[in-house]
Amino acid sequence: MTTLVAERPSTVQKTTAKRWVYLFNQLDELEATLPAADWDAVRARLGGKGANLAEMTRLGLPVPPGFIVTTEACNAYLTHDRHFPPDQWAQQLAAMRQLEALTGKRFGDPQNPLLVSCRSGAKFSMPGMMDTVLNIGLNDETAQSMVALTGDARFVYDAYRRLVQMFGCVVMGLPDEPFERVITEVKQARGVALDVELNAQEWQSITERFKGLIKGYKGSDFPQDPTQQLELATRAVFDSWFGKRAADYRTATGIPHDLGTAVNIQMVVFGNLGANSGTGVTFTRNPVNGGKELYGDYLLNAQGEDVVAGIRNTLPIAQLQKDMPQIYTQFSEICDKLEQHFHDMQDVEFTIEQGKLWMLQTRNGKRTARAAIKIAVDMTNETLIDRKTALTRVSPEQVEMLLHPQFGEEVKKAALDAGKLLVEKAVNASPGAAVGQAVFDADTAEKWAKAGKAVIMVRPETKPDDVHGLIAARGVLTSRGGATSHAAVVARQFGKPAVCGAENLTINVEQHLFVAMLDGHAIEVHEGDWLSIDGSTGEVFLGQLETREPDFARELELKTLLAWADTVRKLGVWANADYPKDAERAHRYGAEGIGLCRTEHMFFEQNRLPIVQEMIMATSKARRVAALEKLLPVQRKDFEGIFRAMAGQPVIIRLLDPPLHEFLPSYSELVQDLADLKVRLQHFHTLSEIDAALAEVRQKEDILNRVKALTEANPMLGLRGDRLGILMPEITEMQVRAILEAAINVQRDGISVHPEIMVPLSSHVNELKYLKQLVQTVAAQVFKEAGLVIDYSYGTMIEVPRAALTADQMATEAEFFSFGTNDLTQTTFGMSRDDAEAKFLIQYTELGILPTNPFQQLDREGVGKLIEMTVKLGRSTRPGMHMGICGEHGGDPSSIEFCHQIGLNYVSCSPFRVPIARLAAAQAALKDLI
């Protein structure tokens, strides 16, 4: 917020002449100062909006003239106690004189006034996050003369009240609600619903009341001096760079905070001059599904902010072909020219002033994940871009968004039959399914989300100040606004499902509820009630609908893009899969192998856990072996299913890793069960009841004693992994036999099998030697019994620092390394993941102590250095040694890039993240070519 001041603009002490201001038609002059034709440098200096306005001017398109105050001026202003840098204001006033010459109007002249807008424009598009002031130059005197000039008092006072309202909110820091209440009161008194139905006298009265609000809130008058208006608006735009919503948006999107914003001063053209005027926002392709069609909204007799603010429900752009066919044809041609020039889908703003088309902005359009993928593939096929460019146009996060859960038709039909449909058809503004509790303001959405709640933010329309709530929410629902409203644009960017313009909803923000009218029935929904919204169809349901996995086979454009990625990437992409169904999904998603099959997960299934517990409870080796013999055929069948699913691709199977106590009930649970049994025992009367209860007591006591015997002070660093396999070799023998017998059975069916046996948690080469002898002995027995020999590999996980530090020794026994980055991160940092994430990791990242959560994004400086050291040491002993990672980091794009840089062979991740990893690996390879 900028405070009104009476003094003239202050500057820091002049030190050297520097160019702070460029007219739209002076782009060549700026480029002449750069070392080479560098559009990125132009955007950095002029901001994206200013650079594109200058480029459209150079292309000869109808752009209202104007000038740009550079991002460098903003940064100088912000770092010098909010003083303009030397010569900036003088250059700005000089540019106004040049603008007057270009337009034939004069700024502040009552006889022929020049009105300008003051808009932000950073290097990277931040739609609605910073401030705008329109109609600067209007005051009491120029308003009266404009009435005489135009003969349209309604238009003049509608424009004047917009200036006073924007100035009050943006420059002077007043809340928007008091202004909106005034308009609502006047409309109610007249009995009309829309702003356009108010007449000249009413807008003049509203303007006076607005000026009174400013006087009442701030104790000072709305400034009548146009030059002072311009100065204060410029300051306000500079200041908005560090406004909360802008800072939140940059944090969420990874935009640096030190870029600054340019200020764009542009002659105002008016879309509210009658039925032959209008304004709109349009995308050159459909930003929801990527279709090659104009997609957007417009309003007749309106000014620009009316469309994006969502305060009026808009008309689809196709309707303009009927309303103004010549304008529509010209506009379509310009959209095509812009797309051809910028080689990307454009988001354009336009105004029609008394039958003349003006282009106010173009920028690369925000789009959904589905649209991003389709547009990239289509533009490649149209030869607008090449395949490498297409691969950089889609982010791994967008691939993840596309594969988010959806509502099945049968689930929606059941909800419909149960009378839970609230909105039948609104604007399907951003696709996907979202389920959450209704909240009615951004702060509550953020607060509840931080507490772990799923929320749907419900608003009449969203404003830029709501962005933190939009980021936190699972989805957004509005009763007003169209496909290019603020809610729609921001939701699409962040992959949030959105339903907008649900006109059958009456939303009461103050009372935290809304009423849905459907078929004459009113349904009241309160804060905290569950909603399910379908941003793909525009439907809204009451309650929690079940979601389902999307059908990857139908995502043809995504499959095409990933096929291109596979030709570029160097890293293999494997998957973590514990069951045949997981392996089948991984194979469908393009995995080239299984990098981690965790055998212990098979043990937890209901029909197997009792056998595992029998093995653990065994008091002798013979009994333990007998229990393991029951597990052998079950485990062998699982491995056969995985081998068949992977159809000849490599499969790494990790031997049993967790401590045995994890397969037994907890100590506290057993103590409670025993206490309950002994209480119930007192109420039994028959001998059979008492005997049964006593038998159960003895069984529970035996388990409790075994749990006590297995109890360790720090079980995750105790008897587990290879240590357990060494002390209880019969477990390892059973698992190795199951692996190799399964491989032989599948190979006999004509399917090539490549099993790789992996030892977990090794820290000393002698552990590997001991277990390798055991594996080789079992393998020899199995091959002799089967009369068939298959190739297999023997390797280990690198999960503790000692294994990394002695990797050259470990490589004498291990044929491959797989980095278990979850445990390696824990042992390197000396922290338990569960405890750290629950107690302090969030605060560490918020305070900047750690840049990111190291369990989500690989710590390159610490853990990464150990991995890189391991690669070098291991390959010094065994040249070309095969290595990859199989922790959660295998699906993180930043971690994947690091794995590419240090020369790993593959990453292994969840089956659902395989498509993400394929694209991220390709993008990492493409960076080598830059």
mmCIF file of N, CA and C in Angstrom, residues 343 856 911:
data_model
loop_
_atom_site.group_PDB
_atom_site.id
_atom_site.type_symbol
_atom_site.label_atom_id
_atom_site.label_comp_id
_atom_site.label_asym_id
_atom_site.label_seq_id
_atom_site.Cartn_x
_atom_site.Cartn_y
_atom_site.Cartn_z
ATOM 1 N N HIS A 343 5.179 -19.017 -31.105
ATOM 2 C CA HIS A 343 5.304 -20.478 -31.094
ATOM 3 C C HIS A 343 4.743 -21.099 -29.820
ATOM 4 N N GLN A 856 12.007 -35.652 0.603
ATOM 5 C CA GLN A 856 11.239 -35.491 -0.624
ATOM 6 C C GLN A 856 12.126 -35.106 -1.800
ATOM 7 N N PRO A 911 4.983 -47.007 -9.272
ATOM 8 C CA PRO A 911 4.443 -47.147 -10.630
ATOM 9 C C PRO A 911 3.723 -45.896 -11.120
#
